Short mmCIF file of C-alpha atoms and ligand atoms in Angstrom, two decimals:
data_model
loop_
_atom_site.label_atom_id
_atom_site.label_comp_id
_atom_site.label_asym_id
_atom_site.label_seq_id
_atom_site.Cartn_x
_atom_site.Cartn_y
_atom_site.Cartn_z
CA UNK A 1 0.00 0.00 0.00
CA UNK A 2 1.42 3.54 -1.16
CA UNK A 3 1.75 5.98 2.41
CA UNK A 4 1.37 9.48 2.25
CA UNK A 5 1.49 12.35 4.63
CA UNK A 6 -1.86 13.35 3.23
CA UNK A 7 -4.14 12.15 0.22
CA UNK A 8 -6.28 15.02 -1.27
CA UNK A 9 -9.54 13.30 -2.72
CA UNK A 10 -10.51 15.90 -6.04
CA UNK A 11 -8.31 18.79 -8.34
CA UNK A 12 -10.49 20.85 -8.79
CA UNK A 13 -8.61 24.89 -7.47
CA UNK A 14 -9.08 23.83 -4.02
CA UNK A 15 -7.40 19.69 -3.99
CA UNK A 16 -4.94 21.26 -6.76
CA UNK A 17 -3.59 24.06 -4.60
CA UNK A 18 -3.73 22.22 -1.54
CA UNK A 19 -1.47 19.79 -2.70
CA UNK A 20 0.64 22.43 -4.49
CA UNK A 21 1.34 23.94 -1.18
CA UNK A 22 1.96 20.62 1.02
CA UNK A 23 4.14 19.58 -1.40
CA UNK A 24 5.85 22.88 -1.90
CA UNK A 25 6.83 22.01 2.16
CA UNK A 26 8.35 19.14 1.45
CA UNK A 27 5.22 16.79 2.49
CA UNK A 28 4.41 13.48 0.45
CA UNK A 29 0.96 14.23 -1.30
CA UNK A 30 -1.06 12.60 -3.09
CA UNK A 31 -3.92 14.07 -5.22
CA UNK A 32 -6.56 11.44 -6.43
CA UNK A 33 -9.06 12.91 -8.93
CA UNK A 34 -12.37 10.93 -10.89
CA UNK A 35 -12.07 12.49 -13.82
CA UNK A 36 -9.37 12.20 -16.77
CA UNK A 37 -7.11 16.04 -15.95
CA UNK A 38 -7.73 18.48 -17.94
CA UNK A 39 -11.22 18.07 -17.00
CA UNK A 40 -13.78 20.63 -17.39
CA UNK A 41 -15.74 22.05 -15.06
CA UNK A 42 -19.03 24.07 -15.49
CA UNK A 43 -18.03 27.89 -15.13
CA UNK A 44 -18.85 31.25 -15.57
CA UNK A 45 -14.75 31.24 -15.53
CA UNK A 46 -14.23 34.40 -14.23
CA UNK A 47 -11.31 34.92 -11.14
CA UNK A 48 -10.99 37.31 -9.12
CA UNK A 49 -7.31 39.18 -7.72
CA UNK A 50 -7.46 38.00 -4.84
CA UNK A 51 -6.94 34.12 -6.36
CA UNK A 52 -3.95 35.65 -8.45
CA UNK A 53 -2.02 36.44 -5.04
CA UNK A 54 -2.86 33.36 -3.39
CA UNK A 55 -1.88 31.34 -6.60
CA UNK A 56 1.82 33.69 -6.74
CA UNK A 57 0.55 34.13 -10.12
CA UNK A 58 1.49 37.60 -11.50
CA UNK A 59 -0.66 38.62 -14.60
CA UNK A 60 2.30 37.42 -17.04
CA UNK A 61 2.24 33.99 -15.49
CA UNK A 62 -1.49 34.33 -17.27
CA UNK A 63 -0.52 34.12 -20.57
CA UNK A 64 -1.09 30.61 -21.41
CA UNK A 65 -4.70 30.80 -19.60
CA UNK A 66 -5.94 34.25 -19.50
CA UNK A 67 -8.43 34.84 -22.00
CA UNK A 68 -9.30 38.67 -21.39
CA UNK A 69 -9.02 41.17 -18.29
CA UNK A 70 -11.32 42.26 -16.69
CA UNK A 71 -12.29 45.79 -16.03
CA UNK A 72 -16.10 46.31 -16.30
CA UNK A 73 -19.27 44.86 -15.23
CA UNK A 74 -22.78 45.69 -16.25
CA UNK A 75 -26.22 45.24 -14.69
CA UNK A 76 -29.42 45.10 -17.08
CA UNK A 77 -32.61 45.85 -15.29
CA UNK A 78 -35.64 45.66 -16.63
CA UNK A 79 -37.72 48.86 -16.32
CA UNK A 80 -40.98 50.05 -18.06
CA UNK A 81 -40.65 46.58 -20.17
CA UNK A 82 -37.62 47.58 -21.35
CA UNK A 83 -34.14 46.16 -20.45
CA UNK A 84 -32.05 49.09 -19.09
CA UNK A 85 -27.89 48.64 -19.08
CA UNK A 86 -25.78 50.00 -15.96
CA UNK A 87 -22.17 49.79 -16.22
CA UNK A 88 -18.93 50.94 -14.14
CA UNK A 89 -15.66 50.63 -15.31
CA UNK A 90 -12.49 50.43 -13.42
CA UNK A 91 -9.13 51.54 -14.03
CA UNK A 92 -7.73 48.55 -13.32
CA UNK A 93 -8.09 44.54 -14.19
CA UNK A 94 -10.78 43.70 -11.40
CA UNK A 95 -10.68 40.32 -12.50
CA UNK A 96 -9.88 37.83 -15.41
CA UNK A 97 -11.85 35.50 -17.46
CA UNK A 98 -10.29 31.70 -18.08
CA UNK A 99 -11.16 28.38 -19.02
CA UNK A 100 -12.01 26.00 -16.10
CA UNK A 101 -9.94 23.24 -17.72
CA UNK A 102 -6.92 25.30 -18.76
CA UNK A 103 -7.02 26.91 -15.43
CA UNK A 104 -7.11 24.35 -13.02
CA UNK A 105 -4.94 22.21 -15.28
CA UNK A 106 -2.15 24.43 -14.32
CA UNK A 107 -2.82 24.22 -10.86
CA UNK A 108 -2.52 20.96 -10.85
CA UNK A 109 0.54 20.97 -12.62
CA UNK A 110 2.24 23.43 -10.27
CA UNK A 111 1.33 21.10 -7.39
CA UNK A 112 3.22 18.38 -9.64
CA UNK A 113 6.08 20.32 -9.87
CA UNK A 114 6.21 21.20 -6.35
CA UNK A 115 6.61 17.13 -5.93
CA UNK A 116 3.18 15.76 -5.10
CA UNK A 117 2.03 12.68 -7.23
CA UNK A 118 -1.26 13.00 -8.73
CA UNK A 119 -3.75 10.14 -10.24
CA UNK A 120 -6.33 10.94 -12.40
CA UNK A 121 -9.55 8.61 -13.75
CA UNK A 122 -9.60 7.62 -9.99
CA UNK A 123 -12.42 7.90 -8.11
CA UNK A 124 -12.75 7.20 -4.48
CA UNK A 125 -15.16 5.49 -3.38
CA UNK A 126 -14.97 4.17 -0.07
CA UNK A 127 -12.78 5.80 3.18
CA UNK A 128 -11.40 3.81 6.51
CA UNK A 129 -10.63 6.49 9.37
CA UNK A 130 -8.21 5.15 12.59
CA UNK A 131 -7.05 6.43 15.64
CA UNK A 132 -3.62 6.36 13.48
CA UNK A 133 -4.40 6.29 9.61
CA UNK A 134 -6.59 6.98 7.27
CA UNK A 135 -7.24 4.61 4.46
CA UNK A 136 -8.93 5.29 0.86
CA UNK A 137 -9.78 3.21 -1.56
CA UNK A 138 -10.16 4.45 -5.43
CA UNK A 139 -12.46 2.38 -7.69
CA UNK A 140 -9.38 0.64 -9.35
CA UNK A 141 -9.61 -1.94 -5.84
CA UNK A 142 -6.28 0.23 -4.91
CA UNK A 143 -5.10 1.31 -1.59
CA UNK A 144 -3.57 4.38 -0.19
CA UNK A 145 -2.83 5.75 3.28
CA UNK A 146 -1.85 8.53 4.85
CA UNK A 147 -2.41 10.75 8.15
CA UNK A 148 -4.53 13.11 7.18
CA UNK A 149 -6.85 13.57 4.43
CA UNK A 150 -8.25 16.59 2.50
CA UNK A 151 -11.93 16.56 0.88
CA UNK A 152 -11.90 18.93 -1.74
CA UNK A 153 -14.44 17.00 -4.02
CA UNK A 154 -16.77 19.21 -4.72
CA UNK A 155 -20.94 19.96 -3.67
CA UNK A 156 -21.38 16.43 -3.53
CA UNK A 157 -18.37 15.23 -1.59
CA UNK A 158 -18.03 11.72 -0.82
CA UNK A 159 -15.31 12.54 1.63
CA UNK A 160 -17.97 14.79 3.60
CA UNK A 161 -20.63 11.56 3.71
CA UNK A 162 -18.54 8.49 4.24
CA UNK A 163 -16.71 10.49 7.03
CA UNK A 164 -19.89 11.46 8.46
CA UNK A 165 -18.63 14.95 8.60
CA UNK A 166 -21.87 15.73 6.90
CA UNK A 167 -24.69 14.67 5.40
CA UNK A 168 -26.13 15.88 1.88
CA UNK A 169 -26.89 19.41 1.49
CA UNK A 170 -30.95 20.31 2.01
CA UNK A 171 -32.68 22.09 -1.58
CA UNK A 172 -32.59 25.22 -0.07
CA UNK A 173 -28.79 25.30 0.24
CA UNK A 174 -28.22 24.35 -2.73
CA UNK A 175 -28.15 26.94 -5.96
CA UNK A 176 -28.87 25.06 -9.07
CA UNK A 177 -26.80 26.27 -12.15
CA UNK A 178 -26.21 25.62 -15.72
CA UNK A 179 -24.03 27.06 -18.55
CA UNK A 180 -23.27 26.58 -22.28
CA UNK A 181 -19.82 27.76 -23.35
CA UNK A 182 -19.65 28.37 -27.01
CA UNK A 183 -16.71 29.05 -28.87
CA UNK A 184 -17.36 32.00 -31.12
CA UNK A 185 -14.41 33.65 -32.45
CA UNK A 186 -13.46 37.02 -30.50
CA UNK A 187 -14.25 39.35 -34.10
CA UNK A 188 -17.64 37.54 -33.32
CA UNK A 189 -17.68 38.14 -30.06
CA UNK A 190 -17.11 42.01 -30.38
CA UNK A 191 -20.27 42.41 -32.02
CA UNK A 192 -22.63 40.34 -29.63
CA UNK A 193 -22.12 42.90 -27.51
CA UNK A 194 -20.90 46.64 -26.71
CA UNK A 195 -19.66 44.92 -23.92
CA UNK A 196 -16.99 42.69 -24.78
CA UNK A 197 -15.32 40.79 -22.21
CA UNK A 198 -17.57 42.36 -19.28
CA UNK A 199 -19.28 40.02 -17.40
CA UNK A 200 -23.08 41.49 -17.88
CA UNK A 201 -25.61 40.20 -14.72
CA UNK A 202 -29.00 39.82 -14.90
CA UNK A 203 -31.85 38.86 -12.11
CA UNK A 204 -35.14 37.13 -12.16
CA UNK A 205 -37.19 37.55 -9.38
CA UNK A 206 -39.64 35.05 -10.63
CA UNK A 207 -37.51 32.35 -9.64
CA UNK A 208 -34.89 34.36 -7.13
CA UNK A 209 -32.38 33.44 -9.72
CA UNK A 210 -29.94 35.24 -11.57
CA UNK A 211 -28.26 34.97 -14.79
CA UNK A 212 -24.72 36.14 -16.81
CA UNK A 213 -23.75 37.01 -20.71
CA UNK A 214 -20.06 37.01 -20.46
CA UNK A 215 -17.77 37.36 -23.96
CA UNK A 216 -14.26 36.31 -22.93
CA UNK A 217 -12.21 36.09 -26.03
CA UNK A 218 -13.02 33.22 -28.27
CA UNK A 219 -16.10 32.42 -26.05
CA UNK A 220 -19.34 33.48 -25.09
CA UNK A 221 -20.50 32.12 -21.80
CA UNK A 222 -24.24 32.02 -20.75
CA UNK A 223 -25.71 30.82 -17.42
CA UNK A 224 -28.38 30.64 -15.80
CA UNK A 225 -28.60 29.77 -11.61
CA UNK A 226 -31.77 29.17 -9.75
CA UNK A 227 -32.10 27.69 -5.61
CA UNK A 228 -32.83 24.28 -6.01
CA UNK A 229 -35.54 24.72 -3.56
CA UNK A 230 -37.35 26.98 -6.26
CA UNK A 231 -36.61 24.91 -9.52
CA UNK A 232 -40.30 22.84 -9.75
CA UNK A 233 -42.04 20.96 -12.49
CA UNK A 234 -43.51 25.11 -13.21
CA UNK A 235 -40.09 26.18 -13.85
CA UNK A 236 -36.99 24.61 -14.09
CA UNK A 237 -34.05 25.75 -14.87
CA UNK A 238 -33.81 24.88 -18.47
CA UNK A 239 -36.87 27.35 -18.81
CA UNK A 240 -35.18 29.82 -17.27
CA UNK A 241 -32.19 29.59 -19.33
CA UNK A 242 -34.72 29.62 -22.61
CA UNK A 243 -36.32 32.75 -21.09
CA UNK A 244 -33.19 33.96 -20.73
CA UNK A 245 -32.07 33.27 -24.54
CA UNK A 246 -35.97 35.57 -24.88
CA UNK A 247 -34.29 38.55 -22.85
CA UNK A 248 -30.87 38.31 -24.81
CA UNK A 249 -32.48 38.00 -28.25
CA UNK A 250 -34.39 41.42 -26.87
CA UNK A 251 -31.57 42.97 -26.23
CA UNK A 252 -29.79 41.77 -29.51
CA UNK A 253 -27.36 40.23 -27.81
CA UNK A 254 -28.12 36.65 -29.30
CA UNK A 255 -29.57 35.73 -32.34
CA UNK A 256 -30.40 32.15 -32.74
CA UNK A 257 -26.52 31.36 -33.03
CA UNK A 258 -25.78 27.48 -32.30
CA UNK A 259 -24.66 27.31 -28.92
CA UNK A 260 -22.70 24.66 -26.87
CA UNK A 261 -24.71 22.01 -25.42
CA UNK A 262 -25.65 23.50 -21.93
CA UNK A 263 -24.00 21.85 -18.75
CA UNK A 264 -25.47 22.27 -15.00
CA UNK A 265 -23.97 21.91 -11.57
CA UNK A 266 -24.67 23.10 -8.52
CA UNK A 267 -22.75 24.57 -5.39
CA UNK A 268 -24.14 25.13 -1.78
CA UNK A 269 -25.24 28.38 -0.72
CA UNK A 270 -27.03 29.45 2.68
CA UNK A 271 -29.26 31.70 4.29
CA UNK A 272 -28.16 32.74 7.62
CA UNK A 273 -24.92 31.65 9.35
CA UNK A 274 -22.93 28.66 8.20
CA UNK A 275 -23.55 25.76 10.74
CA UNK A 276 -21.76 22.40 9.60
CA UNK A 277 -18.70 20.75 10.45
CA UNK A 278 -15.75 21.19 8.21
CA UNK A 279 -13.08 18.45 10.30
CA UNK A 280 -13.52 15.51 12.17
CA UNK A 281 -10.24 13.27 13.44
CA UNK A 282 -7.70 12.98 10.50
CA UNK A 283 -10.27 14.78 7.60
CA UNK A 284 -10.95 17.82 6.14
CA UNK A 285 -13.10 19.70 3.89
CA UNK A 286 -12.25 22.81 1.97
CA UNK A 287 -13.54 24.42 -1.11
CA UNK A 288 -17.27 23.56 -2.31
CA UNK A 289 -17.10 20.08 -0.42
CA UNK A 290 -17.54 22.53 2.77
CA UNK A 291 -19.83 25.13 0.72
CA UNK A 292 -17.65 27.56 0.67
CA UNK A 293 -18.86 29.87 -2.08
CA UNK A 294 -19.51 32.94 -0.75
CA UNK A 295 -24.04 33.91 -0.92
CA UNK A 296 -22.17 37.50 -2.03
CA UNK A 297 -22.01 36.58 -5.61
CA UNK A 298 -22.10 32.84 -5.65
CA UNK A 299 -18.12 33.13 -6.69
CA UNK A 300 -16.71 30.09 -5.22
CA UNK A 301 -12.99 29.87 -6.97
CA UNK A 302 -11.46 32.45 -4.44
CA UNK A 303 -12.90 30.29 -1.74
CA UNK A 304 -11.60 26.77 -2.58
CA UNK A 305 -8.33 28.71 -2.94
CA UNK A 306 -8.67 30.60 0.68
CA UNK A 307 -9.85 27.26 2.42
CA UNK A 308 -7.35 25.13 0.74
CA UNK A 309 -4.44 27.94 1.78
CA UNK A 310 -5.55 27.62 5.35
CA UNK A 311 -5.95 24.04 5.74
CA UNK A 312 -2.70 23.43 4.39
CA UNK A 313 -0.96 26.11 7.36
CA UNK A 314 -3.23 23.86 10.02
CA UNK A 315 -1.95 20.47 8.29
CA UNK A 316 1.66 21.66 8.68
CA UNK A 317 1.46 21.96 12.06
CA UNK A 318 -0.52 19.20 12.82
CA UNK A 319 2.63 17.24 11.08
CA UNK A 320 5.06 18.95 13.01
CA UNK A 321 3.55 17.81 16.11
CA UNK A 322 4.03 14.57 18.25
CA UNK A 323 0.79 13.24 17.70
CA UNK A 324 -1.46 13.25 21.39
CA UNK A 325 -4.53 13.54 20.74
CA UNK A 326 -5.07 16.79 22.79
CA UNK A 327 -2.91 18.64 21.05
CA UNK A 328 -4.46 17.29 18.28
CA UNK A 329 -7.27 18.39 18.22
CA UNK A 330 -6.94 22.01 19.16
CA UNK A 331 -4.86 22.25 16.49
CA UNK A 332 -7.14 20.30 14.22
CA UNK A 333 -9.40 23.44 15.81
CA UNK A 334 -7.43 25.84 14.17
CA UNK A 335 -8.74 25.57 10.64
CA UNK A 336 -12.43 26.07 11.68
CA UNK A 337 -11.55 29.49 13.46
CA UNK A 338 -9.34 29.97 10.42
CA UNK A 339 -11.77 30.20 8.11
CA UNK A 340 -14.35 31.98 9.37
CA UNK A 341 -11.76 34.54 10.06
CA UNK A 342 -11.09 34.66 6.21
CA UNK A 343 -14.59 33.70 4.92
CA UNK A 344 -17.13 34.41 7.56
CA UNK A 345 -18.01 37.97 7.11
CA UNK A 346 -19.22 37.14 3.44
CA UNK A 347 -21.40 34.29 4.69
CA UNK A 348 -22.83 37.38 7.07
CA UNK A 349 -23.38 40.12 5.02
CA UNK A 350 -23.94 37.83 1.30
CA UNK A 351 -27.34 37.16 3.53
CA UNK A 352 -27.83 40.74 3.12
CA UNK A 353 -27.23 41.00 -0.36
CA UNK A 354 -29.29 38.10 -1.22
CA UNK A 355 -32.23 40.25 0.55
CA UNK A 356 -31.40 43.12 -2.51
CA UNK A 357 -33.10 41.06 -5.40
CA UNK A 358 -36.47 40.03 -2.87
CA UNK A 359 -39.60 41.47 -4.35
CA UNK A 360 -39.58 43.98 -1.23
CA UNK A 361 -36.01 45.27 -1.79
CA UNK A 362 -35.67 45.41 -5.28
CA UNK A 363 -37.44 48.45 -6.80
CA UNK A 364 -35.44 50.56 -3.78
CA UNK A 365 -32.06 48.60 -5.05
CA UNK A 366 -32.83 49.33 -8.82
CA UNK A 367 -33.76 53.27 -8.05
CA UNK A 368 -30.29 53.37 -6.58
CA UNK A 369 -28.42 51.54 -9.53
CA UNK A 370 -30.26 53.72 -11.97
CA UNK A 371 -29.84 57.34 -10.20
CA UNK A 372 -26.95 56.68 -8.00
CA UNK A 373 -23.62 56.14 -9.21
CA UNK A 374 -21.79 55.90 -6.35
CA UNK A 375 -23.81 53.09 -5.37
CA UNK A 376 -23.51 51.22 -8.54
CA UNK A 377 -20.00 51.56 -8.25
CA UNK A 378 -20.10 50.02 -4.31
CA UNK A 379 -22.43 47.64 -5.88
CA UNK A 380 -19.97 46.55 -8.89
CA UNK A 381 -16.98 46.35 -6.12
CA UNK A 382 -18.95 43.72 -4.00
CA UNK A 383 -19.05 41.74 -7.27
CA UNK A 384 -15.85 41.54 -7.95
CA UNK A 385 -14.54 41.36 -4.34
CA UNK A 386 -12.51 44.66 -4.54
CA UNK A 387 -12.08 45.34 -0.65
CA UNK A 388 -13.68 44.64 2.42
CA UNK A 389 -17.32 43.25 2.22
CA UNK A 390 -18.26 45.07 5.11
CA UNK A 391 -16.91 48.49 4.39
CA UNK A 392 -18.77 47.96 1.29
CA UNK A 393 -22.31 46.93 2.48
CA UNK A 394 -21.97 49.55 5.11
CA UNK A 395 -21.31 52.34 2.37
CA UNK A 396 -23.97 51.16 0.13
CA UNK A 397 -26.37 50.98 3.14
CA UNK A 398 -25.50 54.46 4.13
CA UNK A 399 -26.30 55.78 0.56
CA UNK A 400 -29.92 54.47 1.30
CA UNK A 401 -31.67 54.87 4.42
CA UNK A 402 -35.21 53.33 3.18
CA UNK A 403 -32.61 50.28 2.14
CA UNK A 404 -31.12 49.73 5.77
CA UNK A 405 -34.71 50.65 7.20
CA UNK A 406 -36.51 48.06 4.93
CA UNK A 407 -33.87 45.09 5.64
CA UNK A 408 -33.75 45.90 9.46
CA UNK A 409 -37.57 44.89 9.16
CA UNK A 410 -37.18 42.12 7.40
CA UNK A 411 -35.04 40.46 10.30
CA UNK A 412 -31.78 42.09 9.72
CA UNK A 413 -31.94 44.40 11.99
CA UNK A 414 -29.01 43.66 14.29
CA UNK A 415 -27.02 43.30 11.57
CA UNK A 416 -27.98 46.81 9.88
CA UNK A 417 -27.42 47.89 13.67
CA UNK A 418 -23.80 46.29 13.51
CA UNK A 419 -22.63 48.45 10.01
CA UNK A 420 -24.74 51.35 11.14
CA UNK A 421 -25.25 51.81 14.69
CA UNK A 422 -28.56 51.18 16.12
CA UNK A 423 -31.82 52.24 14.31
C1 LIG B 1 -22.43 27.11 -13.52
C2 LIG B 1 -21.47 27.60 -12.49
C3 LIG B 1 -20.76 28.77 -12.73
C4 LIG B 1 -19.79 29.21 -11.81
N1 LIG B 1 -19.06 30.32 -12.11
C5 LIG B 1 -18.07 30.71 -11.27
C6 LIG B 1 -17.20 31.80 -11.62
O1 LIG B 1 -17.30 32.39 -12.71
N2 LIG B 1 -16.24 32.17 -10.73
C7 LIG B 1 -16.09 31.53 -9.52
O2 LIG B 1 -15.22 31.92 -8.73
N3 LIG B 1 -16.88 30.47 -9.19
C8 LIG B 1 -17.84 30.04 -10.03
N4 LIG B 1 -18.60 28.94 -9.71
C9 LIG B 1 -18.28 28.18 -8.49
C10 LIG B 1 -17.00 27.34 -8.73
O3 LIG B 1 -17.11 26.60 -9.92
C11 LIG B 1 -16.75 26.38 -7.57
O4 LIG B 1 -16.95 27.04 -6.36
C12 LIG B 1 -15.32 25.82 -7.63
O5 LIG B 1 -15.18 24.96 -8.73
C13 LIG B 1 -14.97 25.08 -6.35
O6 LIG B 1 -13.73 24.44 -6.50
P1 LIG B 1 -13.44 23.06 -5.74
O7 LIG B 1 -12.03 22.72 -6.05
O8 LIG B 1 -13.88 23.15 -4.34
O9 LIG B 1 -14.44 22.00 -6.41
P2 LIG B 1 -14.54 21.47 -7.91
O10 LIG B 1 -14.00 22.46 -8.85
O11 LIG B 1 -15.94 21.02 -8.07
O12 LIG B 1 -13.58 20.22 -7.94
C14 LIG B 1 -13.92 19.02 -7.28
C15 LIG B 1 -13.18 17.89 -7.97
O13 LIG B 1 -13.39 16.69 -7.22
C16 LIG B 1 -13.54 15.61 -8.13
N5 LIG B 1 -14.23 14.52 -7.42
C17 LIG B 1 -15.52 14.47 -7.01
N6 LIG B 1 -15.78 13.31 -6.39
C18 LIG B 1 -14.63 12.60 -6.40
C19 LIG B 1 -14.26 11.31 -5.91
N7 LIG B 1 -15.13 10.51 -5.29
N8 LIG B 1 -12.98 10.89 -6.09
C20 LIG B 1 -12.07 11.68 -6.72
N9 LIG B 1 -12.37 12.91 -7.21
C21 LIG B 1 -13.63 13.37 -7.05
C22 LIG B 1 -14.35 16.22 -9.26
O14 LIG B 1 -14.25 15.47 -10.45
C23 LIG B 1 -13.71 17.61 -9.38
O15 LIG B 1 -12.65 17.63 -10.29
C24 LIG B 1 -19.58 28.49 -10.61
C25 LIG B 1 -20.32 27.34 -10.34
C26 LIG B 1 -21.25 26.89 -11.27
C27 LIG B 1 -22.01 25.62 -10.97
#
């Protein structure tokens, strides 16, 4: 049986860069993933900074994957039946649009380079946890052990259910998406839109869901996301990308061109504060295995990225230290307060956001898109993570008093009293 210092069950960004920074430490990895790598994964494909720094990527690292900077994003609302286009544009990239396959190819191949072994078409499928060990098996009847062990397999993690660390997500934490990726041409491209390679966000309150026209170079990516809790026999989310295709065809932003066959997944997102385990003796879970996408946006990359950062600084000491079990676990600990340090607030104030696009919210939010600019701008910034989630949600909250008022009656109210001081 092959013995590692830790086994990382899926490459996706968060396994991938896990691994890549065990490794880089001089630990013996090993990164098993189900599918053949490159695999694809269904994206919007659009990263933020932040994931740059954390990956030590500089922008010409990006060459090879970068399809277009970003440095604009538009909102169309709908207004006197008419579809109405706000955009803000920064001065720098606030982002950059990629390929899921070429991008977290190359993660996967800097974690191979930094010396951990990786096996692909290998799924796990079964998980043996010890006082001392942990032991996986991958659907090949092979063997492989190691102290600790990493879950970064995604929404459905099997790590998170045959470790008992949790059980399967309920509909209403789950957000239901799908996307079709076309490849184009970029001359194409350029005239879908006046937008070229701004990500353009639209909402539909029918169905709480949102949806995104993005033109990245050669490709045009279209998606559509809906809660799972929502998507009925009345309208699923195939309708809802079809009505979408109706709004874009409005707009002439689409006209009947053959598109990519559309491909859905679906990450976890909640209402209210995040309440599940994310270790348990010898395991954890990091990326969208824990639900780490942040109910801000739904962006989930920069996430996976965070969590796998942090669990990989908790790992390194738990390997440094002799292993009794109290020690153990306070330092097994570590990682939980770890994270929500990093990724907490957005789990706190994304609940607010979410509240922006409820029937009662919205014609107050749109007012302020359309007349405020400032507020777009704050609005735009939240998007794309560009600074502090809470600075920003205060600043748009203090732009809008019937805003803060209306969400501090619809139970946010110590919250609101938290960014604003009591009301
Ligand atoms: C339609 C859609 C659009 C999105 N757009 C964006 C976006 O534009 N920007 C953004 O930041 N986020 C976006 N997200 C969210 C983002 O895709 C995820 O949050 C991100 O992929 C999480 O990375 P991860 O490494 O945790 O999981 P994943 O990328 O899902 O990787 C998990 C890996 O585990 C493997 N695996 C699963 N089970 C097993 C097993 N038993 N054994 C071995 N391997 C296994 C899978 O094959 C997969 O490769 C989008 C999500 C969806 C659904």
């Amino acid at each position: 049986m092959s013995k590692y210092d830790v086994i990382i069950i899926g490459a996706g960004p968060a396994g991938a860069f896990a691994a890549y920074k065990l490794a880089k430490n001089g630990y013996k990895v090993l990164l098993l993933e189900k599918k053949k790598i490159p695999r694809d994964k269904p994206c919007g494909g659009w990263i933020t900074n932040k994931v740059l720094e954390y990956l030590e990527w500089n922008p010409s690292d990006l060459d090879d994957i970068v399809l277009e900077p970003i440095y604009s994003g538009v909102l169309w609302l709908k207004e006197d039946d008419k579809y109405n286009d706000y955009s803000v544009r920064f001065n720098n990239p606030i982002s950059y649009g990629i390929l899921r396959s070429e991008f977290d190819e190359k993660i996967v191949r800097k974690a191979e380079s930094a010396g951990a072994d990786t096996l692909d078409k290998s799924p796990v499928i079964d998980i043996l946890i010890s006082k001392e060990k942990v032991v996986v098996n991958n659907n090949h009847g092979r063997e492989f052990e190691s102290r600790i062990l990493i879950g970064a397999d995604g929404t459905y993690s099997t790590v998170a259910k045959k470790t008992g660390i949790r059980d399967r997500w309920k509909p209403d934490e789950l957000t239901l998406c799908c996307v079709s990726e076309t490849k184009l041409g970029k001359d194409k491209n350029k005239k879908m839109t006046d937008y070229f390679r701004a990500p353009e966000l639209f909402f539909n309150l029918k169905s709480k869901g949102y949806s995104w026209y993005y033109t990245k170079g050669d490709y045009l990516n279209i998606g559509t996301g809906i809660r799972m809790a929502l998507h009925s026999n009345n309208y699923t989310l195939k309708q809802q990308f079809n009505d979408f295709l109706d709004t874009l065809r409005e707009i002439n932003h689409y006209n009947g061109e053959d598109l990519a066959p559309i491909k859905g997944h679906s990450y976890a997102v909640f209402n209210g504060p995040y309440k599940y385990q994310t270790f348990k003796r010898r395991v954890f879970l990091i990326g969208d295995a824990a639900g780490f996408a942040t109910n801000l946006t739904g962006e989930g990359i920069r996430p996976a990225i965070i969590s796998a950062d942090l669990v990989s600084k908790t790992i390194k000491e738990i390997l440094i230290t002799s292993e009794k079990e109290i020690i153990l676990k306070k330092i097994f600990k570590k990682y939980e307060t770890r994270w929500k340090k990093a990724l907490g607030i957005e789990y706190t104030f994304g609940d607010i956001s979410q509240n922006f696009y409820t029937p009662n919210l919205f014609p107050i939010f749109k007012t302020l898109i359309r007349t405020d600019k400032v507020f777009r701008k704050l609005f735009f910034k939240m998007c794309f993570n560009v600074g502090n989630p809470r600075t920003i949600i205060r600043k748009m909250l203090l732009r809008s008093p019937a805003l803060a008022l209306k969400l501090a009656n619809q139970g946010f109210r110590s919250l609101v009293s938290s960014l604003l001081g009591r009301i």
